[in-house]
Structure formats: structure tokens, C-alpha cells
PDB file of C-alpha atoms in Angstrom:
ATOM      1  CA  MET A 280     -11.615  -8.961 -29.233  1.00 65.00           C
ATOM      2  CA  ASN A 281      -8.402  -8.053 -30.991  1.00 89.00           C
ATOM      3  CA  SER A 282      -5.406  -9.168 -28.908  1.00 88.00           C
ATOM      4  CA  ARG A 283      -3.718  -5.767 -29.157  1.00 88.00           C
ATOM      5  CA  ARG A 284      -6.855  -4.028 -27.924  1.00 93.00           C
ATOM      6  CA  PHE A 285      -7.136  -6.507 -25.070  1.00 93.00           C
ATOM      7  CA  LEU A 286      -3.476  -5.896 -24.225  1.00 94.00           C
ATOM      8  CA  CYS A 287      -4.084  -2.136 -24.183  1.00 94.00           C
ATOM      9  CA  LEU A 288      -7.112  -2.689 -21.941  1.00 96.00           C
ATOM     10  CA  ILE A 289      -5.024  -4.739 -19.493  1.00 96.00           C
ATOM     11  CA  LEU A 290      -2.241  -2.137 -19.480  1.00 96.00           C
ATOM     12  CA  GLY A 291      -4.789   0.642 -18.956  1.00 97.00           C
ATOM     13  CA  ILE A 292      -6.387  -1.172 -16.030  1.00 97.00           C
ATOM     14  CA  TRP A 293      -2.921  -1.756 -14.559  1.00 97.00           C
ATOM     15  CA  LEU A 294      -1.946   1.899 -14.896  1.00 97.00           C
ATOM     16  CA  GLY A 295      -5.281   3.110 -13.531  1.00 98.00           C
ATOM     17  CA  ALA A 296      -5.080   0.781 -10.545  1.00 97.00           C
ATOM     18  CA  SER A 297      -1.522   1.962  -9.846  1.00 96.00           C
ATOM     19  CA  LEU A 298      -2.689   5.570  -9.784  1.00 97.00           C
ATOM     20  CA  PHE A 299      -5.594   4.580  -7.546  1.00 97.00           C
ATOM     21  CA  MET A 300      -3.193   2.897  -5.097  1.00 95.00           C
ATOM     22  CA  ALA A 301      -1.147   6.108  -4.871  1.00 93.00           C
ATOM     23  CA  PHE A 302      -4.355   8.042  -4.204  1.00 96.00           C
ATOM     24  CA  VAL A 303      -5.399   5.596  -1.476  1.00 96.00           C
ATOM     25  CA  ALA A 304      -2.024   5.835   0.281  1.00 92.00           C
ATOM     26  CA  VAL A 305      -2.113   9.620   0.390  1.00 92.00           C
ATOM     27  CA  THR A 306      -5.776   9.651   1.414  1.00 96.00           C
ATOM     28  CA  ASN A 307      -5.173   7.307   4.356  1.00 94.00           C
ATOM     29  CA  PHE A 308      -2.718   9.776   5.898  1.00 92.00           C
ATOM     30  CA  ARG A 309      -4.925  12.776   5.079  1.00 96.00           C
ATOM     31  CA  ILE A 310      -7.821  11.140   6.904  1.00 96.00           C
ATOM     32  CA  VAL A 311      -5.652  10.841  10.035  1.00 94.00           C
ATOM     33  CA  ARG A 312      -5.115  14.627  10.012  1.00 94.00           C
ATOM     34  CA  GLU A 313      -8.827  15.245   9.476  1.00 96.00           C
ATOM     35  CA  VAL A 314      -9.915  12.885  12.253  1.00 94.00           C
ATOM     36  CA  ILE A 315      -7.498  14.469  14.734  1.00 94.00           C
ATOM     37  CA  ALA A 316      -8.521  17.989  13.707  1.00 93.00           C
ATOM     38  CA  ASN A 317     -12.289  17.286  13.890  1.00 94.00           C
ATOM     39  CA  PRO A 318     -12.820  14.261  16.123  1.00 95.00           C
ATOM     40  CA  GLN A 319     -16.152  12.715  16.951  1.00 94.00           C
ATOM     41  CA  PRO A 320     -17.183  13.476  20.554  1.00 92.00           C
ATOM     42  CA  GLU A 321     -16.425   9.899  21.626  1.00 91.00           C
ATOM     43  CA  LEU A 322     -12.916  10.147  20.195  1.00 93.00           C
ATOM     44  CA  ALA A 323     -12.247  13.614  21.599  1.00 94.00           C
ATOM     45  CA  SER A 324     -12.108  12.235  25.127  1.00 93.00           C
ATOM     46  CA  TYR A 325      -9.447   9.712  24.084  1.00 92.00           C
ATOM     47  CA  ILE A 326      -7.439  12.413  22.340  1.00 93.00           C
ATOM     48  CA  LYS A 327      -7.626  14.566  25.436  1.00 92.00           C
ATOM     49  CA  ALA A 328      -6.596  11.696  27.723  1.00 94.00           C
ATOM     50  CA  LEU A 329      -3.731  10.397  25.583  1.00 93.00           C
ATOM     51  CA  GLY A 330      -2.685  13.641  23.953  1.00 93.00           C
ATOM     52  CA  PRO A 331      -3.026  14.545  20.277  1.00 92.00           C
ATOM     53  CA  ASP A 332       0.581  13.636  19.428  1.00 90.00           C
ATOM     54  CA  ARG A 333       0.261  10.093  20.778  1.00 92.00           C
ATOM     55  CA  VAL A 334      -3.090   9.551  19.076  1.00 94.00           C
ATOM     56  CA  ARG A 335      -1.695  10.949  15.815  1.00 93.00           C
ATOM     57  CA  THR A 336       1.266   8.558  16.033  1.00 92.00           C
ATOM     58  CA  LEU A 337      -1.063   5.628  16.676  1.00 94.00           C
ATOM     59  CA  PHE A 338      -3.410   6.558  13.827  1.00 95.00           C
ATOM     60  CA  ARG A 339      -0.516   7.185  11.425  1.00 93.00           C
ATOM     61  CA  HIS A 340       0.892   3.773  12.314  1.00 95.00           C
ATOM     62  CA  GLU A 341      -2.476   2.182  11.542  1.00 96.00           C
ATOM     63  CA  ALA A 342      -2.729   4.055   8.228  1.00 95.00           C
ATOM     64  CA  ALA A 343       0.817   2.990   7.365  1.00 94.00           C
ATOM     65  CA  GLU A 344       0.041  -0.648   8.173  1.00 96.00           C
ATOM     66  CA  VAL A 345      -3.051  -0.520   5.945  1.00 96.00           C
ATOM     67  CA  ASN A 346      -0.954   1.011   3.158  1.00 95.00           C
ATOM     68  CA  ARG A 347       1.771  -1.594   3.611  1.00 95.00           C
ATOM     69  CA  ALA A 348      -0.758  -4.433   3.375  1.00 96.00           C
ATOM     70  CA  LEU A 349      -2.389  -2.903   0.308  1.00 96.00           C
ATOM     71  CA  PHE A 350       0.929  -2.316  -1.463  1.00 95.00           C
ATOM     72  CA  ASP A 351       2.086  -5.849  -0.707  1.00 96.00           C
ATOM     73  CA  LEU A 352      -1.163  -7.238  -2.125  1.00 97.00           C
ATOM     74  CA  TRP A 353      -0.915  -4.874  -5.091  1.00 97.00           C
ATOM     75  CA  GLY A 354       2.611  -6.140  -5.754  1.00 97.00           C
ATOM     76  CA  TYR A 355       1.326  -9.688  -6.128  1.00 98.00           C
ATOM     77  CA  ALA A 356      -1.435  -8.434  -8.415  1.00 98.00           C
ATOM     78  CA  GLN A 357       1.208  -6.686 -10.529  1.00 98.00           C
ATOM     79  CA  VAL A 358       3.103  -9.972 -10.847  1.00 98.00           C
ATOM     80  CA  GLY A 359      -0.113 -11.407 -12.262  1.00 97.00           C
ATOM     81  CA  PHE A 360      -0.587  -8.440 -14.597  1.00 97.00           C
ATOM     82  CA  SER A 361       2.979  -8.732 -15.883  1.00 97.00           C
ATOM     83  CA  LEU A 362       2.583 -12.469 -16.524  1.00 97.00           C
ATOM     84  CA  LEU A 363      -0.722 -11.844 -18.291  1.00 96.00           C
ATOM     85  CA  VAL A 364       0.812  -9.149 -20.503  1.00 96.00           C
ATOM     86  CA  PHE A 365       3.753 -11.392 -21.383  1.00 96.00           C
ATOM     87  CA  GLY A 366       1.431 -14.321 -22.058  1.00 95.00           C
ATOM     88  CA  ILE A 367      -0.688 -12.233 -24.402  1.00 94.00           C
ATOM     89  CA  LEU A 368       2.411 -10.984 -26.187  1.00 93.00           C
ATOM     90  CA  LEU A 369       3.794 -14.497 -26.496  1.00 93.00           C
ATOM     91  CA  PHE A 370       0.692 -16.462 -27.455  1.00 93.00           C
ATOM     92  CA  ALA A 371      -1.838 -14.004 -28.906  1.00 90.00           C
ATOM     93  CA  THR A 372       0.314 -11.690 -31.028  1.00 89.00           C
ATOM     94  CA  LYS A 373       2.972 -12.072 -33.672  1.00 89.00           C
ATOM     95  CA  GLU A 374       5.368  -9.641 -32.002  1.00 86.00           C
ATOM     96  CA  GLY A 375       9.088 -10.048 -32.463  1.00 91.00           C
ATOM     97  CA  LYS A 376      11.810 -10.783 -29.985  1.00 94.00           C
ATOM     98  CA  GLY A 377      12.251  -7.097 -29.108  1.00 93.00           C
ATOM     99  CA  VAL A 378       8.707  -6.677 -27.836  1.00 91.00           C
ATOM    100  CA  LEU A 379       8.829 -10.052 -26.074  1.00 94.00           C
ATOM    101  CA  SER A 380      12.048  -9.042 -24.340  1.00 95.00           C
ATOM    102  CA  VAL A 381      10.354  -5.847 -23.130  1.00 94.00           C
ATOM    103  CA  GLY A 382       7.519  -7.993 -21.742  1.00 94.00           C
ATOM    104  CA  LEU A 383      10.032 -10.277 -20.031  1.00 96.00           C
ATOM    105  CA  GLY A 384      11.837  -7.214 -18.668  1.00 96.00           C
ATOM    106  CA  LEU A 385       8.515  -6.033 -17.273  1.00 96.00           C
ATOM    107  CA  ILE A 386       8.151  -9.307 -15.364  1.00 97.00           C
ATOM    108  CA  LEU A 387      11.668  -8.964 -13.986  1.00 98.00           C
ATOM    109  CA  VAL A 388      11.097  -5.381 -12.834  1.00 97.00           C
ATOM    110  CA  VAL A 389       7.864  -6.333 -11.077  1.00 98.00           C
ATOM    111  CA  LEU A 390       9.511  -9.333  -9.389  1.00 98.00           C
ATOM    112  CA  VAL A 391      12.426  -7.214  -8.141  1.00 97.00           C
ATOM    113  CA  MET A 392       9.999  -4.597  -6.853  1.00 95.00           C
ATOM    114  CA  GLN A 393       7.821  -7.147  -5.059  1.00 97.00           C
ATOM    115  CA  PHE A 394      10.488  -9.377  -3.558  1.00 97.00           C
ATOM    116  CA  ALA A 395      13.463  -7.038  -3.050  1.00 94.00           C
ATOM    117  CA  ILE A 396      12.324  -3.420  -2.778  1.00 92.00           C
ATOM    118  CA  THR A 397       8.848  -3.637  -1.202  1.00 93.00           C
ATOM    119  CA  PRO A 398       9.997  -5.718   1.805  1.00 94.00           C
ATOM    120  CA  GLY A 399      12.730  -3.148   2.443  1.00 89.00           C
ATOM    121  CA  ILE A 400      10.277  -0.274   2.324  1.00 89.00           C
ATOM    122  CA  ILE A 401       7.934  -2.121   4.687  1.00 92.00           C
ATOM    123  CA  GLY A 402      10.692  -2.935   7.153  1.00 90.00           C
ATOM    124  CA  TYR A 403      12.221   0.539   7.149  1.00 88.00           C
ATOM    125  CA  GLY A 404       8.774   2.119   7.436  1.00 88.00           C
ATOM    126  CA  ARG A 405       7.949   0.048  10.497  1.00 91.00           C
ATOM    127  CA  ALA A 406      11.261   1.056  12.062  1.00 88.00           C
ATOM    128  CA  LEU A 407      10.315   4.723  11.602  1.00 87.00           C
ATOM    129  CA  ASP A 408       6.649   4.629  12.669  1.00 87.00           C
ATOM    130  CA  PHE A 409       7.177   5.537  16.321  1.00 88.00           C
ATOM    131  CA  LEU A 410      10.313   7.675  16.022  1.00 83.00           C
ATOM    132  CA  PRO A 411      10.217  11.491  16.168  1.00 81.00           C
ATOM    133  CA  LEU A 412      10.528  13.196  12.786  1.00 74.00           C
ATOM    134  CA  ASP A 413      13.982  14.548  13.620  1.00 78.00           C
ATOM    135  CA  LYS A 414      15.445  11.064  14.337  1.00 79.00           C
ATOM    136  CA  GLU A 415      16.972   8.569  11.896  1.00 80.00           C
ATOM    137  CA  LEU A 416      17.254  11.051   9.035  1.00 77.00           C
ATOM    138  CA  ASP A 417      19.451   8.683   6.999  1.00 83.00           C
ATOM    139  CA  LEU A 418      16.862   5.927   7.279  1.00 80.00           C
ATOM    140  CA  ARG A 419      14.122   8.378   6.284  1.00 79.00           C
ATOM    141  CA  LYS A 420      16.151   9.354   3.204  1.00 83.00           C
ATOM    142  CA  ARG A 421      16.598   5.660   2.325  1.00 79.00           C
ATOM    143  CA  VAL A 422      12.855   5.052   2.567  1.00 78.00           C
ATOM    144  CA  GLY A 423      12.230   8.123   0.412  1.00 75.00           C
ATOM    145  CA  THR A 424      14.680   6.824  -2.174  1.00 78.00           C
ATOM    146  CA  LEU A 425      13.039   3.405  -2.236  1.00 73.00           C
ATOM    147  CA  HIS A 426       9.606   4.982  -2.681  1.00 69.00           C
TER     148      HIS A 426
END
């Protein structure tokens, strides 16, 4: 296979998987709303006993933890993708220094995201999981900015 075609395939898989991860994150929280709105009979008794707000908070926390784990894992996968792209550019093409520097920049961006920004998002998100929506507005804005 032509190295440029293979590179485009890798980039396409990377982009598609990134879009899929965004879809999964949104879907996890949507499912919480659906489960609370239309619970199974076994769950309805728990919702009644604990109250819908407490159950919603618990389920949203679980969905957030699943998302955090998936995004952390996805970050490591993106490190691998960026190294693969750079390796292909370096060893399988005759691209110049400009393209190679873009590939190296891609590695740097992914590393900063994985080891500087993602841990902050995870930590701030955990700090917000059990707080009412009207509390810690500055922290909520910071998390929104990091996202």
C-alpha cells in the first residue's frame, strides 16, 4: 500500500474514533436521563426510596467516571497514533522538514493534552460531581474551558 494512502487511512481512523468518543460521552449522560425517566420496575423502587435527584447524581457520577476512564485510555491511544503518523512521515515518505515538524508538533500537542490537560479535567470533574449546579461556577467555567 502506498505510504501516503496508509497515512490517510490512519488519520481517518483517528478522526473517526475521536468523533465516536464524543458520541459515547454524550450518550452516556443521555442514557442516565432515559433510565431515570423510564426505569425498570426493579429500579423504580430504588428511585422512590432514595429520591430521583440522588439517584440521578449517582448515575451521572458513574457515567462521568466511565467517560473519564475512556478519555484517559483514548489519550494513550492518541499518543500511539501520533507516534505512528510521525514514524510513517519520517521513514516511509520523502516529506520535507516542514511536514515532519507538523508531525512532531502533533506529538507534542497530544502529549500536552494527555499529561497536562486531561488530568486537570478529570480532577475538576470529580470535584464537581456531587455539587449542586449553582455551586462552584468558576470551577465549572474552568472545566468547560478545558473541554
